Every structure is written in structure tokens, then in C-alpha cells.
Short mmCIF file of C-alpha atoms in Angstrom, two decimals:
data_model
loop_
_atom_site.label_atom_id
_atom_site.label_comp_id
_atom_site.label_asym_id
_atom_site.label_seq_id
_atom_site.Cartn_x
_atom_site.Cartn_y
_atom_site.Cartn_z
CA UNK A 26 192.38 -141.84 -18.64
CA UNK A 27 194.82 -141.44 -15.91
CA UNK A 28 193.21 -142.64 -12.73
CA UNK A 29 194.51 -142.52 -9.21
CA UNK A 30 192.66 -144.34 -6.43
CA UNK A 31 193.62 -143.18 -2.66
CA UNK A 32 193.63 -145.22 0.56
CA UNK A 33 193.48 -148.64 -0.39
CA UNK A 34 195.50 -149.68 2.50
CA UNK A 35 195.27 -153.39 1.96
CA UNK A 36 196.03 -153.03 -1.93
CA UNK A 37 192.65 -154.97 -2.16
CA UNK A 38 191.17 -153.10 -5.18
CA UNK A 39 193.47 -154.88 -7.84
CA UNK A 40 192.53 -158.23 -6.54
CA UNK A 41 188.73 -157.72 -7.20
CA UNK A 42 187.01 -159.11 -10.40
CA UNK A 43 185.52 -155.50 -11.17
CA UNK A 44 189.12 -154.09 -11.49
CA UNK A 45 189.18 -155.70 -14.87
CA UNK A 46 186.70 -152.71 -15.64
CA UNK A 47 189.70 -150.23 -15.55
CA UNK A 48 191.60 -152.02 -18.43
CA UNK A 49 192.98 -149.45 -20.85
CA UNK A 50 193.27 -146.73 -18.27
CA UNK A 51 196.50 -145.97 -16.54
CA UNK A 52 195.94 -146.73 -13.07
CA UNK A 53 197.94 -145.34 -9.83
CA UNK A 54 197.07 -147.00 -6.84
CA UNK A 55 198.30 -145.49 -3.34
CA UNK A 56 197.84 -147.75 -0.20
CA UNK A 57 198.93 -145.19 2.25
CA UNK A 58 197.08 -142.14 3.79
CA UNK A 59 198.04 -138.71 3.79
CA UNK A 60 195.84 -135.31 4.57
CA UNK A 61 198.72 -133.40 3.42
CA UNK A 62 197.38 -131.01 0.69
CA UNK A 63 201.06 -130.57 -0.90
CA UNK A 64 201.66 -134.40 -0.86
CA UNK A 65 198.24 -134.97 -2.42
CA UNK A 66 198.64 -132.26 -4.86
CA UNK A 67 202.14 -133.87 -5.94
CA UNK A 68 200.55 -137.06 -6.24
CA UNK A 69 197.47 -136.06 -7.97
CA UNK A 70 198.88 -133.31 -10.43
CA UNK A 71 198.34 -135.32 -13.66
CA UNK A 72 195.28 -137.43 -12.62
CA UNK A 73 192.06 -137.17 -14.91
CA UNK A 74 190.17 -139.63 -12.70
CA UNK A 75 190.25 -139.81 -9.04
CA UNK A 76 188.65 -142.66 -7.13
CA UNK A 77 187.71 -141.97 -3.32
CA UNK A 78 187.15 -145.05 -0.97
CA UNK A 79 184.31 -143.66 0.95
CA UNK A 80 185.30 -140.64 2.97
CA UNK A 81 188.86 -141.80 3.99
CA UNK A 82 190.17 -138.61 2.22
CA UNK A 83 188.43 -135.04 2.24
CA UNK A 84 188.38 -133.26 -1.12
CA UNK A 85 188.28 -129.63 -0.65
CA UNK A 86 189.06 -126.23 -2.47
CA UNK A 87 192.73 -125.83 -1.56
CA UNK A 88 193.47 -129.59 -3.30
CA UNK A 89 191.12 -128.94 -6.07
CA UNK A 90 192.34 -125.84 -7.29
CA UNK A 91 195.79 -127.46 -7.88
CA UNK A 92 194.69 -130.51 -9.83
CA UNK A 93 194.30 -129.02 -13.32
CA UNK A 94 193.68 -132.27 -15.19
CA UNK A 95 191.10 -133.56 -12.87
CA UNK A 96 187.80 -134.47 -14.89
CA UNK A 97 186.09 -136.97 -12.43
CA UNK A 98 185.86 -137.93 -9.05
CA UNK A 99 183.90 -141.35 -8.86
CA UNK A 100 182.90 -142.94 -5.54
CA UNK A 101 179.70 -144.60 -4.12
CA UNK A 102 176.98 -143.21 -1.42
CA UNK A 103 176.92 -140.17 0.10
CA UNK A 104 179.77 -137.17 -0.13
CA UNK A 105 180.05 -134.89 2.79
CA UNK A 106 183.90 -135.30 2.28
CA UNK A 107 184.06 -133.81 -1.19
CA UNK A 108 183.60 -130.02 -2.18
CA UNK A 109 181.16 -130.10 -4.67
CA UNK A 110 180.52 -126.77 -5.21
CA UNK A 111 184.27 -126.08 -6.07
CA UNK A 112 184.12 -128.96 -8.04
CA UNK A 113 181.49 -127.45 -10.18
CA UNK A 114 182.96 -124.29 -10.44
CA UNK A 115 186.12 -126.09 -11.81
CA UNK A 116 184.04 -128.07 -14.27
CA UNK A 117 184.81 -131.54 -12.16
CA UNK A 118 182.19 -134.12 -12.47
CA UNK A 119 181.14 -135.71 -9.40
CA UNK A 120 179.81 -139.22 -9.83
CA UNK A 121 178.47 -141.22 -6.54
CA UNK A 122 175.82 -143.77 -6.91
CA UNK A 123 173.58 -143.32 -3.98
CA UNK A 124 172.46 -147.06 -4.37
CA UNK A 125 168.69 -146.11 -3.39
CA UNK A 126 166.93 -148.65 -1.55
CA UNK A 127 170.22 -151.23 -1.36
CA UNK A 128 171.28 -151.11 2.51
CA UNK A 129 174.84 -152.01 3.31
CA UNK A 130 174.54 -155.73 4.69
CA UNK A 131 178.16 -155.49 5.29
CA UNK A 132 177.87 -152.89 7.89
CA UNK A 133 174.76 -154.11 9.31
CA UNK A 134 176.74 -157.63 9.68
CA UNK A 135 179.64 -155.91 11.58
CA UNK A 136 177.31 -154.04 13.85
CA UNK A 137 175.48 -157.29 14.95
CA UNK A 138 179.20 -159.19 15.25
CA UNK A 139 180.09 -155.95 17.56
CA UNK A 140 176.94 -156.43 19.78
CA UNK A 141 177.82 -160.27 20.28
CA UNK A 142 181.59 -159.43 20.59
CA UNK A 143 180.80 -156.48 23.42
CA UNK A 144 177.99 -158.61 25.16
CA UNK A 145 179.66 -161.82 25.30
CA UNK A 146 182.99 -160.29 25.91
CA UNK A 147 184.28 -162.40 23.01
CA UNK A 148 187.92 -160.67 22.93
CA UNK A 149 188.65 -160.67 26.49
CA UNK A 150 188.06 -164.49 26.29
CA UNK A 151 190.30 -164.75 23.40
CA UNK A 152 193.12 -162.88 25.08
CA UNK A 153 192.63 -164.96 28.23
CA UNK A 154 193.23 -168.15 26.49
CA UNK A 155 196.17 -167.01 24.13
CA UNK A 156 197.90 -165.79 27.32
CA UNK A 157 197.29 -169.69 28.98
CA UNK A 158 193.94 -168.56 30.84
CA UNK A 159 190.45 -170.27 30.48
CA UNK A 160 187.32 -168.36 31.22
CA UNK A 161 188.00 -164.61 32.03
CA UNK A 162 184.66 -162.73 32.57
CA UNK A 163 180.73 -163.61 32.48
CA UNK A 164 179.04 -162.05 29.56
CA UNK A 165 175.21 -161.24 28.91
CA UNK A 166 172.45 -162.79 26.89
CA UNK A 167 170.46 -160.70 24.25
CA UNK A 168 167.52 -162.45 24.19
CA UNK A 169 164.32 -160.24 26.26
CA UNK A 170 166.69 -157.47 25.91
CA UNK A 171 165.90 -153.82 24.48
CA UNK A 172 167.62 -153.15 21.10
CA UNK A 173 167.43 -149.24 20.77
CA UNK A 174 167.97 -148.41 17.03
CA UNK A 175 168.87 -144.73 16.51
CA UNK A 176 168.07 -143.93 13.01
CA UNK A 177 165.41 -145.51 10.53
CA UNK A 178 167.14 -145.94 7.73
CA UNK A 179 168.18 -148.75 5.60
CA UNK A 180 170.79 -150.24 7.71
CA UNK A 181 168.91 -149.67 11.29
CA UNK A 182 166.07 -151.56 9.47
CA UNK A 183 168.32 -154.61 8.80
CA UNK A 184 169.87 -154.51 12.36
CA UNK A 185 166.36 -154.28 13.85
CA UNK A 186 165.63 -157.32 11.89
CA UNK A 187 168.73 -159.08 13.42
CA UNK A 188 167.60 -158.03 16.86
CA UNK A 189 164.14 -159.66 16.46
CA UNK A 190 165.59 -163.06 15.31
CA UNK A 191 167.89 -163.00 18.32
CA UNK A 192 164.49 -162.51 20.50
CA UNK A 193 165.15 -158.70 21.45
CA UNK A 194 162.52 -156.16 21.96
CA UNK A 195 163.29 -153.47 19.03
CA UNK A 196 162.37 -149.90 19.53
CA UNK A 197 163.58 -146.82 17.46
CA UNK A 198 164.31 -143.21 17.84
CA UNK A 199 164.87 -140.71 14.92
CA UNK A 200 163.82 -137.50 13.57
CA UNK A 201 159.96 -136.52 13.84
CA UNK A 202 159.49 -137.80 10.42
CA UNK A 203 161.15 -141.07 10.54
CA UNK A 204 159.50 -141.73 13.86
CA UNK A 205 156.35 -141.50 11.96
CA UNK A 206 157.35 -143.89 9.19
CA UNK A 207 158.54 -146.52 11.69
CA UNK A 208 155.08 -146.53 13.39
CA UNK A 209 153.64 -146.61 9.97
CA UNK A 210 155.39 -149.72 9.56
CA UNK A 211 154.52 -151.11 12.50
CA UNK A 212 157.86 -150.87 14.56
CA UNK A 213 157.65 -149.79 18.36
CA UNK A 214 158.77 -145.88 18.76
CA UNK A 215 160.14 -144.76 22.32
CA UNK A 216 157.86 -142.60 24.30
CA UNK A 217 160.72 -139.74 24.58
CA UNK A 218 164.25 -139.45 23.56
CA UNK A 219 165.24 -139.55 27.31
CA UNK A 220 163.14 -143.24 27.74
CA UNK A 221 165.15 -144.36 24.68
CA UNK A 222 168.68 -143.73 26.04
CA UNK A 223 167.46 -145.20 29.54
CA UNK A 224 165.61 -148.09 28.79
CA UNK A 225 167.78 -149.51 25.91
CA UNK A 226 170.08 -152.27 26.62
CA UNK A 227 172.00 -152.28 23.39
CA UNK A 228 171.55 -148.98 21.59
CA UNK A 229 172.94 -148.67 18.07
CA UNK A 230 173.31 -145.70 15.98
CA UNK A 231 172.26 -145.61 12.27
CA UNK A 232 172.43 -141.87 11.10
CA UNK A 233 174.00 -140.07 8.34
CA UNK A 234 176.34 -137.46 9.69
CA UNK A 235 175.15 -134.01 8.06
CA UNK A 236 175.14 -130.86 10.21
CA UNK A 237 171.97 -131.32 11.78
CA UNK A 238 173.39 -134.65 13.47
CA UNK A 239 176.88 -133.59 14.15
CA UNK A 240 177.13 -134.09 17.93
CA UNK A 241 173.62 -135.30 18.23
CA UNK A 242 174.33 -137.80 20.98
CA UNK A 243 175.65 -135.79 23.82
CA UNK A 244 177.03 -136.63 27.19
CA UNK A 245 173.67 -135.90 28.98
CA UNK A 246 172.27 -138.70 26.68
CA UNK A 247 175.01 -141.28 27.43
CA UNK A 248 175.05 -140.73 31.14
CA UNK A 249 170.87 -141.59 31.12
CA UNK A 250 172.12 -145.13 29.91
CA UNK A 251 172.18 -148.19 32.11
CA UNK A 252 175.46 -149.00 33.83
CA UNK A 253 175.50 -152.43 31.85
CA UNK A 254 174.11 -151.06 28.65
CA UNK A 255 176.03 -151.15 25.46
CA UNK A 256 176.53 -148.21 22.87
CA UNK A 257 177.42 -149.25 19.46
CA UNK A 258 178.48 -146.85 16.66
CA UNK A 259 179.28 -148.07 13.07
CA UNK A 260 178.16 -145.19 11.37
CA UNK A 261 180.05 -141.90 11.96
CA UNK A 262 182.08 -140.73 15.24
CA UNK A 263 181.16 -137.23 14.50
CA UNK A 264 177.54 -138.43 15.69
CA UNK A 265 178.65 -138.22 19.35
CA UNK A 266 179.58 -134.88 21.02
CA UNK A 267 183.73 -134.83 20.98
CA UNK A 268 184.82 -136.40 24.51
CA UNK A 269 181.45 -137.36 25.46
CA UNK A 270 181.89 -141.18 24.92
CA UNK A 271 185.16 -141.38 26.64
CA UNK A 272 184.02 -139.57 29.70
CA UNK A 273 180.74 -141.45 30.05
CA UNK A 274 182.67 -144.83 29.97
CA UNK A 275 184.79 -143.58 32.57
CA UNK A 276 181.96 -142.70 34.79
CA UNK A 277 180.42 -146.10 33.84
CA UNK A 278 177.37 -145.11 31.95
CA UNK A 279 177.17 -147.14 29.62
CA UNK A 280 179.18 -149.71 30.98
CA UNK A 281 180.36 -150.75 27.48
CA UNK A 282 180.98 -149.76 23.68
CA UNK A 283 181.56 -151.06 20.34
CA UNK A 284 183.05 -148.82 18.00
CA UNK A 285 184.09 -148.88 14.42
CA UNK A 286 184.55 -145.14 13.40
CA UNK A 287 186.63 -142.32 14.91
CA UNK A 288 186.67 -138.67 14.59
CA UNK A 289 190.35 -138.92 13.09
CA UNK A 290 191.23 -141.77 10.89
CA UNK A 291 193.27 -143.85 10.43
CA UNK A 292 193.95 -144.57 14.11
CA UNK A 293 197.31 -145.51 14.65
CA UNK A 294 198.43 -144.37 18.19
CA UNK A 295 197.97 -147.18 20.55
CA UNK A 296 197.63 -144.92 23.36
CA UNK A 297 194.14 -143.51 22.17
CA UNK A 298 191.71 -143.51 25.15
CA UNK A 299 189.16 -146.08 23.59
CA UNK A 300 191.90 -148.50 22.82
CA UNK A 301 192.86 -148.94 26.46
CA UNK A 302 189.54 -149.54 27.61
CA UNK A 303 188.57 -153.17 28.58
CA UNK A 304 184.95 -152.30 28.18
CA UNK A 305 185.24 -151.33 24.43
CA UNK A 306 185.37 -153.25 21.73
CA UNK A 307 187.21 -151.32 18.56
CA UNK A 308 187.59 -152.15 14.96
CA UNK A 309 189.32 -150.22 12.05
CA UNK A 310 186.44 -148.70 10.23
CA UNK A 311 185.94 -152.35 8.60
CA UNK A 312 181.66 -151.95 8.28
CA UNK A 313 181.89 -151.68 4.72
CA UNK A 314 185.07 -153.42 4.04
CA UNK A 315 184.25 -157.17 2.63
CA UNK A 316 185.00 -158.43 -0.56
CA UNK A 317 181.61 -158.97 -1.66
CA UNK A 318 180.81 -155.45 -0.54
CA UNK A 319 183.45 -154.09 -2.48
CA UNK A 320 182.95 -155.93 -5.45
CA UNK A 321 179.66 -154.40 -5.85
CA UNK A 322 180.50 -150.93 -4.93
CA UNK A 323 183.55 -150.58 -7.20
CA UNK A 324 182.02 -151.89 -10.20
CA UNK A 325 179.83 -149.05 -10.10
CA UNK A 326 182.70 -146.59 -9.15
CA UNK A 327 184.68 -147.81 -12.25
CA UNK A 328 181.62 -147.99 -14.63
CA UNK A 329 181.14 -144.17 -13.66
CA UNK A 330 184.82 -143.28 -15.18
CA UNK A 331 184.11 -145.64 -18.18
CA UNK A 332 180.71 -143.62 -18.76
CA UNK A 333 182.83 -140.30 -18.33
CA UNK A 334 185.56 -141.73 -20.73
CA UNK A 335 182.80 -142.40 -23.20
CA UNK A 336 181.64 -138.90 -23.06
CA UNK A 337 178.39 -139.77 -20.94
CA UNK A 338 178.57 -139.61 -17.60
CA UNK A 339 176.44 -141.57 -15.11
CA UNK A 340 175.22 -140.80 -11.34
CA UNK A 341 176.31 -137.04 -11.46
CA UNK A 342 175.50 -135.03 -8.35
CA UNK A 343 176.32 -131.98 -9.78
CA UNK A 344 174.72 -132.40 -13.16
CA UNK A 345 175.16 -128.27 -13.96
CA UNK A 346 178.81 -128.71 -14.21
CA UNK A 347 178.16 -130.81 -17.46
CA UNK A 348 178.03 -127.70 -19.84
CA UNK A 349 181.20 -126.95 -18.80
CA UNK A 350 183.37 -130.23 -17.80
CA UNK A 351 186.01 -131.15 -19.95
CA UNK A 352 185.97 -134.20 -21.50
CA UNK A 353 188.37 -136.61 -23.65
CA UNK A 354 187.34 -134.87 -26.71
CA UNK A 355 189.75 -131.82 -25.51
CA UNK A 356 186.86 -129.22 -24.76
CA UNK A 357 187.84 -127.08 -21.55
CA UNK A 358 186.48 -127.18 -18.32
CA UNK A 359 188.52 -123.94 -17.26
#
């Protein structure tokens, strides 16, 4: 099949062991990013299988309608960036392994790295030494502090375990049903949303971004946080109301933030407000970007391509498309 891979910024996929699974396919890798529909349509005009790296590029109807050869979109995890209904109408299979029961340990590890970096002011200390200075700031310990975890999912539970290992008191907040599950599993749940935000020393977000959670963290929540508290977001920028984090940080509540996700990515403008704040640790959406994690993820993604090429697609999120999809036998999807 003619395969296109979008947004492989560091041209990493070709160096992975699992890339061998694409032997025999005609593969093109794009290492830059563009949202321009005309440019994407030109690049992908003859593409039969499109590989997405999570949500780096949105695939909507105006683009899909200009890709006459496309048979498959192959990726891993949730797919709010894909217009699945249009794919179904056009006979395009969407395959995405949702890896039920398997958390992204890489994302959980980065979350904890950001917690330690911000609380101990590690970036500031490194910058000071490189400039010829010595100790430049006083950090804070985690032991006996309260770790608030917003969301009772796979990654949130792993992060909670890290907090317990560091001697923190862990408290959860989530939807009604998720809070009940947390209680049933023996975890502490905050008495109220207000108490959750006001008592957490470190508060980390671990929610999926859907319509119900977009902007779920408002400025009113953030201003309840302690002036020395830390907000961590390695999930999705859209969970926080637009502008709320920058405004709240400028007002001193919370006192710090550590973020790996942004409303518009990639962030290439050094004048971005978050990048100019000394009390914010920023990383370029690398939560799931480790060689180990990608070997697992893209083995699945490439297997999905081979399955469709063999006429037996797997992990199909729009199974109703299968009656009209066009496979290698030449039957038409249009």
C-alpha cells in the first residue's frame, strides 16, 4: 500500500524495530507539520493508508473529501481529531487500538518528572549553573503534601501510586461515577470540588478531552488554589478554560504550573505567555514520546495497516464502513 506518516518531527519511526512491519509498502514520512488543507491534500492525494501520531493533525471532511485513494486511517488511542462520520460515508476505515487496561506509563512518568522539576525548581537551578551561578532558588519537598488527581483513569491511578511512593496524601476528584469507583477501590475522594482545588499542594489533570470536559477547569477553580500550589497538565490543554491558566498564574494562584500540552501545537513562538513565566515548566508535548512507548504503539499501528492490506482490518472504530470500504481487491468505496 501507499502509506503516508504525518508529523514525525524527529524522523523517529524509521529507526524503530517495529518499522520493519512496513516492509513491502511504499512509505512516505513527513517530518514537518501543516494544518493547511490544500497542502495536506497535495501531499496525500495518492495515499492509501494514513498514519497519524495521536492528535497532531486534525482530519476533517474538507481534507477527506479530497483524498480519493484513501482506504485507511491507522493510529492508536482516542480519536477526537478524526471526522469518523465522514470517513464512514466515504468508505474509509478508521483503525485505532484503544489499548484497554494499558496505561501510558510514559505519560505518567513525565507527569512525575514535571512535578519534581517544578517543586524543586530544577530548570532554574540548571540555568543558574550554566550561567556561572550556584544555588538560585529554594524548592519544596513532596512528602506529607497533598496530591490532587483530577480524573480516575488509567494514567491518574499510576500517578497516584507515584505520589504514595513519595509519601504524599492522595485525593481524587472526578465525575460522580468515577468518584464512586475511587471510593470503592479504597482511595480518598475530596469532600467537594472547592475543597479539592483549595487543599491540593500538587494538582494534576488526567481527563480525556471530550465535549463534557472541555474547559472543565475554570478560572474560579484555579484562584482557589494555594499561592504555593502546583498545577500540572500532561493531558490536554482544552481541559482548562482559554486564558484561565495564564491569568491565574499572573495573579499568583496557583503559584506554579507545569504543562506539556497546548491549545495550538506545535508552539514555536518564544513569546508565548507560558514560556515567559519563571514559575512555569514547559515541555513540548512529550508525554507519550519515548522510544519504548513508540515501539508498543506503532507496532499496533503498523499491524493495522497489514491487516487491512490482507483484507481483514482490525481495531475498526467504524465497523459499519466495512460493507462499502475499498480493499486491495479493487472494489469501490465510492
